[in-house]
mmCIF file with all atom_site columns, C-alpha atoms in Angstrom:
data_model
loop_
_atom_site.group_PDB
_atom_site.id
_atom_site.type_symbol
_atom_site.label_atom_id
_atom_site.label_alt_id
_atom_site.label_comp_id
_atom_site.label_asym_id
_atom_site.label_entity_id
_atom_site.label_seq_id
_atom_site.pdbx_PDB_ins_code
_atom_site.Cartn_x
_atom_site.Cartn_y
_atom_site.Cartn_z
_atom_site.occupancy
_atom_site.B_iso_or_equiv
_atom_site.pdbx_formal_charge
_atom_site.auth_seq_id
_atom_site.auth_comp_id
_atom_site.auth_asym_id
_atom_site.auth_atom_id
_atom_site.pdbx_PDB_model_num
ATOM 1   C CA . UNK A 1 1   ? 0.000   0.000  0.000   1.00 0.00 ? 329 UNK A CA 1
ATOM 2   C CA . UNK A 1 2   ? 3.089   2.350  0.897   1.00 0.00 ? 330 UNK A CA 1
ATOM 3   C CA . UNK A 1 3   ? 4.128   1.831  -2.789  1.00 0.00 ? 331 UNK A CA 1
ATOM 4   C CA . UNK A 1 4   ? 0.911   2.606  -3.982  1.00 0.00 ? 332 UNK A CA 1
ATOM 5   C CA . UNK A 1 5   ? 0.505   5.642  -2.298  1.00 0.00 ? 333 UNK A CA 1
ATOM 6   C CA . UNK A 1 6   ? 3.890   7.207  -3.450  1.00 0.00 ? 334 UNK A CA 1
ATOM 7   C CA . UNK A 1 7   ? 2.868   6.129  -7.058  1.00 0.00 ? 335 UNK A CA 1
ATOM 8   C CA . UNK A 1 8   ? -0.090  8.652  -5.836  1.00 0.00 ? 336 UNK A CA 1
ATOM 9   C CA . UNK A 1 9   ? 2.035   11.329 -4.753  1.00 0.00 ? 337 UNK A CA 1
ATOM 10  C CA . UNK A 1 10  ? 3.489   11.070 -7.909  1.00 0.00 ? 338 UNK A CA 1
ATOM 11  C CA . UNK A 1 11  ? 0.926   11.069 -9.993  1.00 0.00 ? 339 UNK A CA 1
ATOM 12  C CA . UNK A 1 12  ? -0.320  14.098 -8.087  1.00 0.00 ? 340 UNK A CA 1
ATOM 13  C CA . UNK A 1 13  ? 2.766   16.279 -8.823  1.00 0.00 ? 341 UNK A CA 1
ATOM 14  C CA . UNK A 1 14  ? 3.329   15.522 -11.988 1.00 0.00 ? 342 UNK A CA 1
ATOM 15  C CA . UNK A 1 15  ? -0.233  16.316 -12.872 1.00 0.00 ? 343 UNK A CA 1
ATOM 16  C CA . UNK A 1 16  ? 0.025   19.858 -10.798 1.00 0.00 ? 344 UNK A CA 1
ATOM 17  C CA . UNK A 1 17  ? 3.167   20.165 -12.712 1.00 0.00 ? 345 UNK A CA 1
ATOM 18  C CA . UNK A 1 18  ? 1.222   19.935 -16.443 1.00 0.00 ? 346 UNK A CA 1
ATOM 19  C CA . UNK A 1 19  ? -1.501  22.209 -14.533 1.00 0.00 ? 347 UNK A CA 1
ATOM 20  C CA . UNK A 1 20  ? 0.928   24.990 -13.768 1.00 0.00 ? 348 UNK A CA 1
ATOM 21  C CA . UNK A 1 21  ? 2.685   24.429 -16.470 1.00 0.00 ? 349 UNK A CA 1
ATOM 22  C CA . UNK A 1 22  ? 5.783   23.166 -15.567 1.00 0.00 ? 350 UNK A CA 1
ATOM 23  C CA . UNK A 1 23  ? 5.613   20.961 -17.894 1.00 0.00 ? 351 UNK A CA 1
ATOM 24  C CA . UNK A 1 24  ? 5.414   21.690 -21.665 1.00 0.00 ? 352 UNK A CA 1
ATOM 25  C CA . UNK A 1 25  ? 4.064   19.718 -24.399 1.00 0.00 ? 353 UNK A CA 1
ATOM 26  C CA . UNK A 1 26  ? 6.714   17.636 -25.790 1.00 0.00 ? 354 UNK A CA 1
ATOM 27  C CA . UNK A 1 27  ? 8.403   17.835 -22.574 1.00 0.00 ? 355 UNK A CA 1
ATOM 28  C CA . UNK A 1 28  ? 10.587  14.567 -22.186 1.00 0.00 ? 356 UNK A CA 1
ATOM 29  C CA . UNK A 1 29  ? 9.786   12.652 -18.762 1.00 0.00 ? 357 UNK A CA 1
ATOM 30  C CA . UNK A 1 30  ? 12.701  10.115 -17.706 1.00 0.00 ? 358 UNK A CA 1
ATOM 31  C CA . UNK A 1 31  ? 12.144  8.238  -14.688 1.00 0.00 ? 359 UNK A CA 1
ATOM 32  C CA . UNK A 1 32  ? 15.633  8.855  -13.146 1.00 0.00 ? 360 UNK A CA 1
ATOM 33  C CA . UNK A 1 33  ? 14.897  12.232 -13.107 1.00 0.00 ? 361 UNK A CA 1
ATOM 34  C CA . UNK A 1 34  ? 11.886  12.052 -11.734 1.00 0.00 ? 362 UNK A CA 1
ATOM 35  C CA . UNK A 1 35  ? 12.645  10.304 -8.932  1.00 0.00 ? 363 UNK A CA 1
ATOM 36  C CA . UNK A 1 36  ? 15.595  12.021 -8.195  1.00 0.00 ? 364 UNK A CA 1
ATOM 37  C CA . UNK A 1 37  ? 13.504  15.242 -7.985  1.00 0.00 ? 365 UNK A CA 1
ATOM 38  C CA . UNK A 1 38  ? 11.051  13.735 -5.481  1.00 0.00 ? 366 UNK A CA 1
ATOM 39  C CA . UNK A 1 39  ? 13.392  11.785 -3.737  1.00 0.00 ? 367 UNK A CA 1
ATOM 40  C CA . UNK A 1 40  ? 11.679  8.404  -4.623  1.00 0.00 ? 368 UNK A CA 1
ATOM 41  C CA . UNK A 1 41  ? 12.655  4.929  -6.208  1.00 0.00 ? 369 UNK A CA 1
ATOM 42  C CA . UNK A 1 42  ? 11.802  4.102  -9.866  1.00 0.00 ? 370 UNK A CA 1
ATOM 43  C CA . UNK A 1 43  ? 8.801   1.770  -8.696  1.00 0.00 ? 371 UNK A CA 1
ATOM 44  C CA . UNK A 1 44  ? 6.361   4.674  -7.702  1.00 0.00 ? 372 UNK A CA 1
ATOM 45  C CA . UNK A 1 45  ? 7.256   6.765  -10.715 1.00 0.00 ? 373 UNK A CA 1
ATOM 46  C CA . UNK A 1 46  ? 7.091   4.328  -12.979 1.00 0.00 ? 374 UNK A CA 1
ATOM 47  C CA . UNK A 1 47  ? 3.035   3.986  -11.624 1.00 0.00 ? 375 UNK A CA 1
ATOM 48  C CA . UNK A 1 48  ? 2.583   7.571  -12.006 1.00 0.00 ? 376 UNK A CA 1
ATOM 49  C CA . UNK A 1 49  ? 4.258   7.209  -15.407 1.00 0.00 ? 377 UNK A CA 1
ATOM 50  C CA . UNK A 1 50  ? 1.127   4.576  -16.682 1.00 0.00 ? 378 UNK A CA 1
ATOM 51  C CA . UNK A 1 51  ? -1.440  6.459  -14.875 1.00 0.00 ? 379 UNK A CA 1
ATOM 52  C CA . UNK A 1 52  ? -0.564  9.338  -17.112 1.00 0.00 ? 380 UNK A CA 1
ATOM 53  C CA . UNK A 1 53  ? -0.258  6.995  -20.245 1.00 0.00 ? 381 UNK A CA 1
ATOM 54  C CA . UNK A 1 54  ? -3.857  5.713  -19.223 1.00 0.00 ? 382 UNK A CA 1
ATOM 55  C CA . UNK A 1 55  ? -5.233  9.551  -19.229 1.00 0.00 ? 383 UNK A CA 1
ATOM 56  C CA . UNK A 1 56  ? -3.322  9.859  -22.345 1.00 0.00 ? 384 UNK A CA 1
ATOM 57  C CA . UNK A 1 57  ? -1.594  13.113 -20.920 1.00 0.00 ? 385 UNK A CA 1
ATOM 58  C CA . UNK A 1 58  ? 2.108   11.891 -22.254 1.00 0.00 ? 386 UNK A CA 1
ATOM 59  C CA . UNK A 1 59  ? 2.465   9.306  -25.393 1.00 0.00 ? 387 UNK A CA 1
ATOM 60  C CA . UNK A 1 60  ? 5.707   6.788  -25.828 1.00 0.00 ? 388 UNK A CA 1
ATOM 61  C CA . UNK A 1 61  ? 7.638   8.664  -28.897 1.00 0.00 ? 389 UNK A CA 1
ATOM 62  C CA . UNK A 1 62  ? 10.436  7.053  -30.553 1.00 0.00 ? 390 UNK A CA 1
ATOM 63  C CA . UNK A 1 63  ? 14.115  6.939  -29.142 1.00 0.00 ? 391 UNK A CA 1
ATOM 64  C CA . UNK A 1 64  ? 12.803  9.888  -26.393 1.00 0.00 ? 392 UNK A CA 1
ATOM 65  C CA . UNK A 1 65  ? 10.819  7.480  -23.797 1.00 0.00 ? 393 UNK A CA 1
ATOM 66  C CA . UNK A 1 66  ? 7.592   9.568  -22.457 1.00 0.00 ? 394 UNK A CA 1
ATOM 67  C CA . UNK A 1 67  ? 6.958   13.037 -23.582 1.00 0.00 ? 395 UNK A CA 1
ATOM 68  C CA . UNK A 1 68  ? 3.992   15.365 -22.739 1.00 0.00 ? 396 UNK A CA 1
ATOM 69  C CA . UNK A 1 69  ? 1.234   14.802 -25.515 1.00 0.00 ? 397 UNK A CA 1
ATOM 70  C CA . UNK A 1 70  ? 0.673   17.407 -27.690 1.00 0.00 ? 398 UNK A CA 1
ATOM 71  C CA . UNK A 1 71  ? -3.164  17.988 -28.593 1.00 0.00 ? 399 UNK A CA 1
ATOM 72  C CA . UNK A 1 72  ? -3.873  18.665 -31.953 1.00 0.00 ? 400 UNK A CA 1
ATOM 73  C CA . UNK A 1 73  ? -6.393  20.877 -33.025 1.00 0.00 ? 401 UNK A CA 1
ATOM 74  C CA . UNK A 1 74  ? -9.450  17.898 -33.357 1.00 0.00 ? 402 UNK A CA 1
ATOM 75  C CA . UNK A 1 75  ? -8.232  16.903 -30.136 1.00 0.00 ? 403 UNK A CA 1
ATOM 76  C CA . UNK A 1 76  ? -9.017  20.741 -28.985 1.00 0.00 ? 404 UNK A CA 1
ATOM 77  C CA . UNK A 1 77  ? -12.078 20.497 -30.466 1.00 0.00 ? 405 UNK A CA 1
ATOM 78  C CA . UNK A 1 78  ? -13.081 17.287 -28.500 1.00 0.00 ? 406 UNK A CA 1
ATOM 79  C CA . UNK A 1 79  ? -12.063 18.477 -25.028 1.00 0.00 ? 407 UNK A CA 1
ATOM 80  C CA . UNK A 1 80  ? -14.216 21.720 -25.246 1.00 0.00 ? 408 UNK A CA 1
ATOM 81  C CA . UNK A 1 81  ? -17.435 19.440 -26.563 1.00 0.00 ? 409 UNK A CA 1
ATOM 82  C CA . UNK A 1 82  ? -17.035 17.865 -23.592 1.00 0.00 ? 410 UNK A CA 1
ATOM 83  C CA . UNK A 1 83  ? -15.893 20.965 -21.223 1.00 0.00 ? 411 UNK A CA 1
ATOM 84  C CA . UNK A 1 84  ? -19.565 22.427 -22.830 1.00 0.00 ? 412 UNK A CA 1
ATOM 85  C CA . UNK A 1 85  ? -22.028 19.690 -21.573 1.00 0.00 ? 413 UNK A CA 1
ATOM 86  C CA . UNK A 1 86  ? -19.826 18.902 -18.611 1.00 0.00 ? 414 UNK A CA 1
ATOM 87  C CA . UNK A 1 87  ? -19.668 22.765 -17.254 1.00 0.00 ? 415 UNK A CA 1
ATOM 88  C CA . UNK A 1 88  ? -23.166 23.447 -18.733 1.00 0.00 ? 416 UNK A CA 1
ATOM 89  C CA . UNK A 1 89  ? -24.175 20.529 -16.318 1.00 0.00 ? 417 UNK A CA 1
ATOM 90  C CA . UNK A 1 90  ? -22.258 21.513 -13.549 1.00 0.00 ? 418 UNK A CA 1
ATOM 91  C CA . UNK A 1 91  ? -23.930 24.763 -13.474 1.00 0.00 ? 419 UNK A CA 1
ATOM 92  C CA . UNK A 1 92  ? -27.268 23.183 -13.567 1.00 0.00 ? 420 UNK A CA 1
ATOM 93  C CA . UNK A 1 93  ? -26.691 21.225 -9.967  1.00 0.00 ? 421 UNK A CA 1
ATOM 94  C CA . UNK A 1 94  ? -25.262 24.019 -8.794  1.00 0.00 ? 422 UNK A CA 1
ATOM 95  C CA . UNK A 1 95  ? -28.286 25.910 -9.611  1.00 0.00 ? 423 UNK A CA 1
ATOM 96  C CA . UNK A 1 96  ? -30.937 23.879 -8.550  1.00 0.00 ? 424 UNK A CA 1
ATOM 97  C CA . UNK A 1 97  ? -31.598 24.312 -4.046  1.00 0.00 ? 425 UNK A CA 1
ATOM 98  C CA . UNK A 1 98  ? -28.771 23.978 -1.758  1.00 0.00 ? 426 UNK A CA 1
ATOM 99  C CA . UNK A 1 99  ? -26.929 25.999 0.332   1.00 0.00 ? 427 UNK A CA 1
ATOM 100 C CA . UNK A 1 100 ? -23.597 24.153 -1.406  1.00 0.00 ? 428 UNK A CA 1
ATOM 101 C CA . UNK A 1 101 ? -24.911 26.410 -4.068  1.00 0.00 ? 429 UNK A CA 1
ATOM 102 C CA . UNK A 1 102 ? -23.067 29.311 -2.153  1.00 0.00 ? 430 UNK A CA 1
ATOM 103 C CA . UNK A 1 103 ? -19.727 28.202 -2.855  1.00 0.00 ? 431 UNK A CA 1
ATOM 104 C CA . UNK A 1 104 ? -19.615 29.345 -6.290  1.00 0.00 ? 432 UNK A CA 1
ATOM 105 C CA . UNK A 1 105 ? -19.593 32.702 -4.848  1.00 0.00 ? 433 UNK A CA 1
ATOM 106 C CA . UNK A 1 106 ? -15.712 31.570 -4.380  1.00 0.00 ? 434 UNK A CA 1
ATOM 107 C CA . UNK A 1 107 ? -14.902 33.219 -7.524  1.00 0.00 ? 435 UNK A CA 1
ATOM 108 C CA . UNK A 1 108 ? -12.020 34.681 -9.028  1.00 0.00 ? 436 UNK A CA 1
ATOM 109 C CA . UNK A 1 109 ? -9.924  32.021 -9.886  1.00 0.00 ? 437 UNK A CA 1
ATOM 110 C CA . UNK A 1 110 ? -11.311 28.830 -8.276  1.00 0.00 ? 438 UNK A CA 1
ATOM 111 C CA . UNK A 1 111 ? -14.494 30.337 -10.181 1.00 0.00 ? 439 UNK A CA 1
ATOM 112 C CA . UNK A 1 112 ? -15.578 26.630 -12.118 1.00 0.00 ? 440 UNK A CA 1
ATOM 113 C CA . UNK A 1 113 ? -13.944 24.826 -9.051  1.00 0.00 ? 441 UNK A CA 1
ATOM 114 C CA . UNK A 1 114 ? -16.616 26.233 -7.048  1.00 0.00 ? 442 UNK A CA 1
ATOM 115 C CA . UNK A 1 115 ? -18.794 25.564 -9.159  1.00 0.00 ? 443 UNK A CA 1
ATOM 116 C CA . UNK A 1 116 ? -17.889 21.790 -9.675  1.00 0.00 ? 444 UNK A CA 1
ATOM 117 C CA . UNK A 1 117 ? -18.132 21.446 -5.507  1.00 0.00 ? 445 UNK A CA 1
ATOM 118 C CA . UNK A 1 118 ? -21.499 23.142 -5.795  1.00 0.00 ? 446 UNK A CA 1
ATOM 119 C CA . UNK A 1 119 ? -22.949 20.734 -8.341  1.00 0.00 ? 447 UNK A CA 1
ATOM 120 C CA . UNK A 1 120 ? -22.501 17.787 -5.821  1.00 0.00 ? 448 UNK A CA 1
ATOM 121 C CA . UNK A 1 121 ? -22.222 15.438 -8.232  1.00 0.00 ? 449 UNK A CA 1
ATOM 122 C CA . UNK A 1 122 ? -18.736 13.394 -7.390  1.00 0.00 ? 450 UNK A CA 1
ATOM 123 C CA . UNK A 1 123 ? -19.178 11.015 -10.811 1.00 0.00 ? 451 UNK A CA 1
ATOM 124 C CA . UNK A 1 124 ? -19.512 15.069 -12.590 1.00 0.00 ? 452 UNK A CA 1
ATOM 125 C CA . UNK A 1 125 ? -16.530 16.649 -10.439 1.00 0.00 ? 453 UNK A CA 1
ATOM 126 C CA . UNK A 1 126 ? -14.541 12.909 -11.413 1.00 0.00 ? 454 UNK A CA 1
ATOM 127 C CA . UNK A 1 127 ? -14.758 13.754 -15.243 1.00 0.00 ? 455 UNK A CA 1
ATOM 128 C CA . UNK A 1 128 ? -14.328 17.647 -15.261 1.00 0.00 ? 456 UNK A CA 1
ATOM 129 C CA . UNK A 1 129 ? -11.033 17.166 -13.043 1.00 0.00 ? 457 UNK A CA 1
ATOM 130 C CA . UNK A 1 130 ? -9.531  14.219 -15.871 1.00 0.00 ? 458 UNK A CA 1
ATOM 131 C CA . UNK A 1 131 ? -10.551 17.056 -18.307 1.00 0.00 ? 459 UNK A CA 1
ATOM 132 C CA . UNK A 1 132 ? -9.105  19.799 -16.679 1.00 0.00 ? 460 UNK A CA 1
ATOM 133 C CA . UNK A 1 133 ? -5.776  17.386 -16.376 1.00 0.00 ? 461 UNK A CA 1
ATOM 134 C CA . UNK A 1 134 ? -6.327  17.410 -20.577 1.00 0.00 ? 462 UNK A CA 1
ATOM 135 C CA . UNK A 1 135 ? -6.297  21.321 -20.949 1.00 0.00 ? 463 UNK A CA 1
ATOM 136 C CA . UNK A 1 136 ? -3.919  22.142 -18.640 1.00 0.00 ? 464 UNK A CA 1
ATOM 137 C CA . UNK A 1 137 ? -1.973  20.455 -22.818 1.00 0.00 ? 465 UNK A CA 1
ATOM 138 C CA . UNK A 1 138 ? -3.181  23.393 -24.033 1.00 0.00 ? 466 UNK A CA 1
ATOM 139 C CA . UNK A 1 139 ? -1.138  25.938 -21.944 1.00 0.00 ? 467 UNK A CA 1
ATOM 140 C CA . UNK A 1 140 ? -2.193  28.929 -20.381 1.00 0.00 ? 468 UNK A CA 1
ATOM 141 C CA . UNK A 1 141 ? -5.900  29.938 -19.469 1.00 0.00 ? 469 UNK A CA 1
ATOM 142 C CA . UNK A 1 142 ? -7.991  32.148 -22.010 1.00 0.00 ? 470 UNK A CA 1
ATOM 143 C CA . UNK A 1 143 ? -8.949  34.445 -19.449 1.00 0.00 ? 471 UNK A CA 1
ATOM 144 C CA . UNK A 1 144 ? -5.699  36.971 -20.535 1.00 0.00 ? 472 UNK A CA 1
ATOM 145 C CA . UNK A 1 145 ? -6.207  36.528 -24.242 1.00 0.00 ? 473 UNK A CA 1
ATOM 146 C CA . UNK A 1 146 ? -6.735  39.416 -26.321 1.00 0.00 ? 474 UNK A CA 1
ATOM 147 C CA . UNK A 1 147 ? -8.418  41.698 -23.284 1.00 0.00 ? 475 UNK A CA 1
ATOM 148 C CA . UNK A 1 148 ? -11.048 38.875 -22.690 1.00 0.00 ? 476 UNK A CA 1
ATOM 149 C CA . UNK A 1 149 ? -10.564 38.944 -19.089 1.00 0.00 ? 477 UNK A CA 1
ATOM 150 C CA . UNK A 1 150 ? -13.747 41.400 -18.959 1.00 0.00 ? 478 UNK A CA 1
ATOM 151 C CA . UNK A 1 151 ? -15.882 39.160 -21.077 1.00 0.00 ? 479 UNK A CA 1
ATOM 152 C CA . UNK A 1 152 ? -15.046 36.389 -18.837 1.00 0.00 ? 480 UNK A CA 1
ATOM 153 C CA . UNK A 1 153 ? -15.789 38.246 -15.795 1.00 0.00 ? 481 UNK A CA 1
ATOM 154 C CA . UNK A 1 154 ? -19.234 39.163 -17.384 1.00 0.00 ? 482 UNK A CA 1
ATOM 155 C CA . UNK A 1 155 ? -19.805 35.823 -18.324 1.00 0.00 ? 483 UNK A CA 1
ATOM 156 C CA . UNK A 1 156 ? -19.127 34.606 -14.669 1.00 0.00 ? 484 UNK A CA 1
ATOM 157 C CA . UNK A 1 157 ? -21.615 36.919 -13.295 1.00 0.00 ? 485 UNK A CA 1
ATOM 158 C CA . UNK A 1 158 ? -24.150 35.755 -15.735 1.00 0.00 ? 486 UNK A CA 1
ATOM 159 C CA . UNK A 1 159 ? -23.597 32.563 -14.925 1.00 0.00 ? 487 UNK A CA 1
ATOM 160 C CA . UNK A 1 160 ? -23.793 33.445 -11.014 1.00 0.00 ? 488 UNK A CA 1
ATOM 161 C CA . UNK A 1 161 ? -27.027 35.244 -11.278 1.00 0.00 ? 489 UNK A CA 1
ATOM 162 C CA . UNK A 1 162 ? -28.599 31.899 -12.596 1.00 0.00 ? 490 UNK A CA 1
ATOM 163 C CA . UNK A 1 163 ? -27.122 29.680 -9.853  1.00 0.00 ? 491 UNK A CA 1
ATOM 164 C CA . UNK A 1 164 ? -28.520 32.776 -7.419  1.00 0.00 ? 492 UNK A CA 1
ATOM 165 C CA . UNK A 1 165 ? -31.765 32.902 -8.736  1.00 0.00 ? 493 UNK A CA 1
ATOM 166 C CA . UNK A 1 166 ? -31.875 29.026 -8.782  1.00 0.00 ? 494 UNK A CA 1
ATOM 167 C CA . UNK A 1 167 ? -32.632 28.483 -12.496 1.00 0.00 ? 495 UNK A CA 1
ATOM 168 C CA . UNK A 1 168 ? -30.914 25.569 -14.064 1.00 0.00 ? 496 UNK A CA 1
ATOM 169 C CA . UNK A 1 169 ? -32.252 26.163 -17.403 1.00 0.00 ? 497 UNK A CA 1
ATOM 170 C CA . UNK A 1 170 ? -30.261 29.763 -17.236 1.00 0.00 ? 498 UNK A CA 1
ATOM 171 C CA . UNK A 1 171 ? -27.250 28.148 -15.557 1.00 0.00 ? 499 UNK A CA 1
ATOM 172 C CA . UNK A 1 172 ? -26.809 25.650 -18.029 1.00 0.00 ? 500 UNK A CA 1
ATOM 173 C CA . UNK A 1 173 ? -27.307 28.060 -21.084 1.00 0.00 ? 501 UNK A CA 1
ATOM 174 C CA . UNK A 1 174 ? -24.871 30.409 -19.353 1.00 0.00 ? 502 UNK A CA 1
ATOM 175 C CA . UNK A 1 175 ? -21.914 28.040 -18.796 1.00 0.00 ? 503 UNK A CA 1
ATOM 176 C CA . UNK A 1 176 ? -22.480 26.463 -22.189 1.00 0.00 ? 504 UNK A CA 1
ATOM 177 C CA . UNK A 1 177 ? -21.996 29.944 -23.850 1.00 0.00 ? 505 UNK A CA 1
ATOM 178 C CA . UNK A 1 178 ? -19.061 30.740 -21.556 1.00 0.00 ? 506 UNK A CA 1
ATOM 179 C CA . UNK A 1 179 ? -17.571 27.707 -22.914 1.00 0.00 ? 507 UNK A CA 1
ATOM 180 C CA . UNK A 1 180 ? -17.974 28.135 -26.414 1.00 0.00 ? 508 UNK A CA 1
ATOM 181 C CA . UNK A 1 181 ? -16.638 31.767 -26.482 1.00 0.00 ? 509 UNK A CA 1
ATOM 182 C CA . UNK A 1 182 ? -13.518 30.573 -24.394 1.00 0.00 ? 510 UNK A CA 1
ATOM 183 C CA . UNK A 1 183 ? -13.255 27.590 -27.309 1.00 0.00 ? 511 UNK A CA 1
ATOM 184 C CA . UNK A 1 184 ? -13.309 31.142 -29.582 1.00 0.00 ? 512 UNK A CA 1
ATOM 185 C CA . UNK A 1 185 ? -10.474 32.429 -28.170 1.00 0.00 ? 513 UNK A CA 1
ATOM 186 C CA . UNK A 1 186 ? -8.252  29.245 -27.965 1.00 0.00 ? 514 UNK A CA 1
ATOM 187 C CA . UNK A 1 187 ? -9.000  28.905 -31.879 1.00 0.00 ? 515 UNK A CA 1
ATOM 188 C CA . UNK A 1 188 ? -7.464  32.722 -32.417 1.00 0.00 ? 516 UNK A CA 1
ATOM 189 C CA . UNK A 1 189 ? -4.392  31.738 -30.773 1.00 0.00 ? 517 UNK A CA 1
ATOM 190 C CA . UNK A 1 190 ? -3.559  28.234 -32.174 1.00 0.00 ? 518 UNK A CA 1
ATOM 191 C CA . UNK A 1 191 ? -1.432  27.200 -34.567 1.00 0.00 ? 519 UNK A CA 1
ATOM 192 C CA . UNK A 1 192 ? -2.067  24.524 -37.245 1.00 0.00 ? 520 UNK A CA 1
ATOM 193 C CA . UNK A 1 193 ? -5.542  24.629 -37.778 1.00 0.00 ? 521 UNK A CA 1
ATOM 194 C CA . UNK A 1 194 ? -4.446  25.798 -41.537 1.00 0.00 ? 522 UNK A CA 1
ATOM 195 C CA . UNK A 1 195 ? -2.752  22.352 -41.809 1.00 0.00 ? 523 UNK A CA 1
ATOM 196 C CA . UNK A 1 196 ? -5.520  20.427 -41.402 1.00 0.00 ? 524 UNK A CA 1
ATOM 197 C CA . UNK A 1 197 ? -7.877  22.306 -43.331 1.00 0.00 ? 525 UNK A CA 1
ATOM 198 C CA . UNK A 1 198 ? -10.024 23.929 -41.239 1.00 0.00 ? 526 UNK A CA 1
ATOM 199 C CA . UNK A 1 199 ? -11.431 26.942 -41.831 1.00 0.00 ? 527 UNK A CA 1
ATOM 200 C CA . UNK A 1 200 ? -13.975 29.464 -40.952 1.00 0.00 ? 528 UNK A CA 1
ATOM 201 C CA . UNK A 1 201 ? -17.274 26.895 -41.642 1.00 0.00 ? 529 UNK A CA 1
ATOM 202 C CA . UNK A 1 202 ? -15.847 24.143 -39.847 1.00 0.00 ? 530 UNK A CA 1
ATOM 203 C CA . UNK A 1 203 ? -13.971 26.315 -36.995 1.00 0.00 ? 531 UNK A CA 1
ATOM 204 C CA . UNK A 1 204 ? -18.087 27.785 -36.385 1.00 0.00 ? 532 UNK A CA 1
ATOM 205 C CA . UNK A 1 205 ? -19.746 24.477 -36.443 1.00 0.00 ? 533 UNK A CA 1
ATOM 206 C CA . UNK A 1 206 ? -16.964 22.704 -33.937 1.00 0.00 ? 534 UNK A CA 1
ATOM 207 C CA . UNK A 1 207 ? -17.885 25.904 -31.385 1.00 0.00 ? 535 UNK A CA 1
ATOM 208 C CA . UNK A 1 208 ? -21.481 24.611 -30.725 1.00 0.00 ? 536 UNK A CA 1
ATOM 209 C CA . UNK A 1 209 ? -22.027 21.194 -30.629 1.00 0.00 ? 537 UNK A CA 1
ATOM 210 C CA . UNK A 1 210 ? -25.345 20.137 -30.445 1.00 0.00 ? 538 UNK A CA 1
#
């Protein structure tokens, strides 16, 4: 069990590492190194190593061992489908009467954190933290892109309001729009979406899945 729990540890820095952005997409990840830096054996790390492969965070690549996976853009596309119904969903819970509902008023920027803990829903909060773990490969937040930071803050309070006045229909609608405009932003700042064709038609249908 002691084993199992350092793989944990592990595991757990690593992944605050990709979350904070320590480490970089094609990032190479050697065992020694790793437990050198947290003063572990090989065993543990090596457990952390296949949890990652398992969440498909890093992929095996040729004569470099694990690296951190770099998404490509259908893979970007993917994640915020998913970050729509999953956030759009967590909003709803949160909306609908609790006092737990009061901890999205936690906002800044543990906003959708709050959020997640308000919804109740550990199966929900399960899946939104693997996806967060998948984002965290797309590098910084959108929130300082291009002078969003006031649309986001708008779009937090709209989605506030809902949870406040209890209406998951509104909360939903809310969070699924914040989504999509944040998948808006990420497309004006990433690279290769030329190579594989994509352009303005497709870009607008992959930011609103039905």
């Amino acid at each position: 069990e002691g084993g199992g729990n350092r793989g944990a540890a592990v595991f757990a820095a690593l992944r605050t590492g990709l979350r904070e952005g320590v480490l970089q997409p094609g990032d190479r990840l050697r065992e020694e190194d790793v437990a050198e830096a947290l003063s572990v054996s090989r065993t543990p790390v090596r457990e952390a190593f296949n949890r990652l492969l398992g969440r498909k965070l890093v992929e095996r690549s040729a004569g470099r061992g694990l690296v951190v996976r770099r998404l490509s853009p259908g893979d970007m596309f993917e994640v915020y489908a998913m970050r729509e119904v999953l956030e759009g969903a967590a909003a709803r819970f949160a909306a609908l009467p609790s006092d737990a509902a009061l901890k999205a008023k936690e906002v800044n920027l543990r906003f959708h954190e709050a959020i997640h803990v308000a919804a109740r829903n550990r199966f929900l909060d399960a899946a939104l933290a693997e996806l967060t773990d998948t984002l965290s490969l797309l590098g910084p937040t959108t929130f300082y892109q291009g002078g969003r930071s006031g649309q986001v803050m708008a779009e937090h309070a709209a989605i506030l309001d809902a949870i406040a006045a209890r209406d998951p229909d509104r909360a939903e609608q809310t969070s699924r729009i914040h989504i999509r405009n944040a998948l808006a932003a990420r497309l004006d700042g990433f690279d290769g979406l030329g190579e594989m064709g994509l352009s303005g038609p497709a870009r607008d249908g992959a930011e609103g899945p039905a």
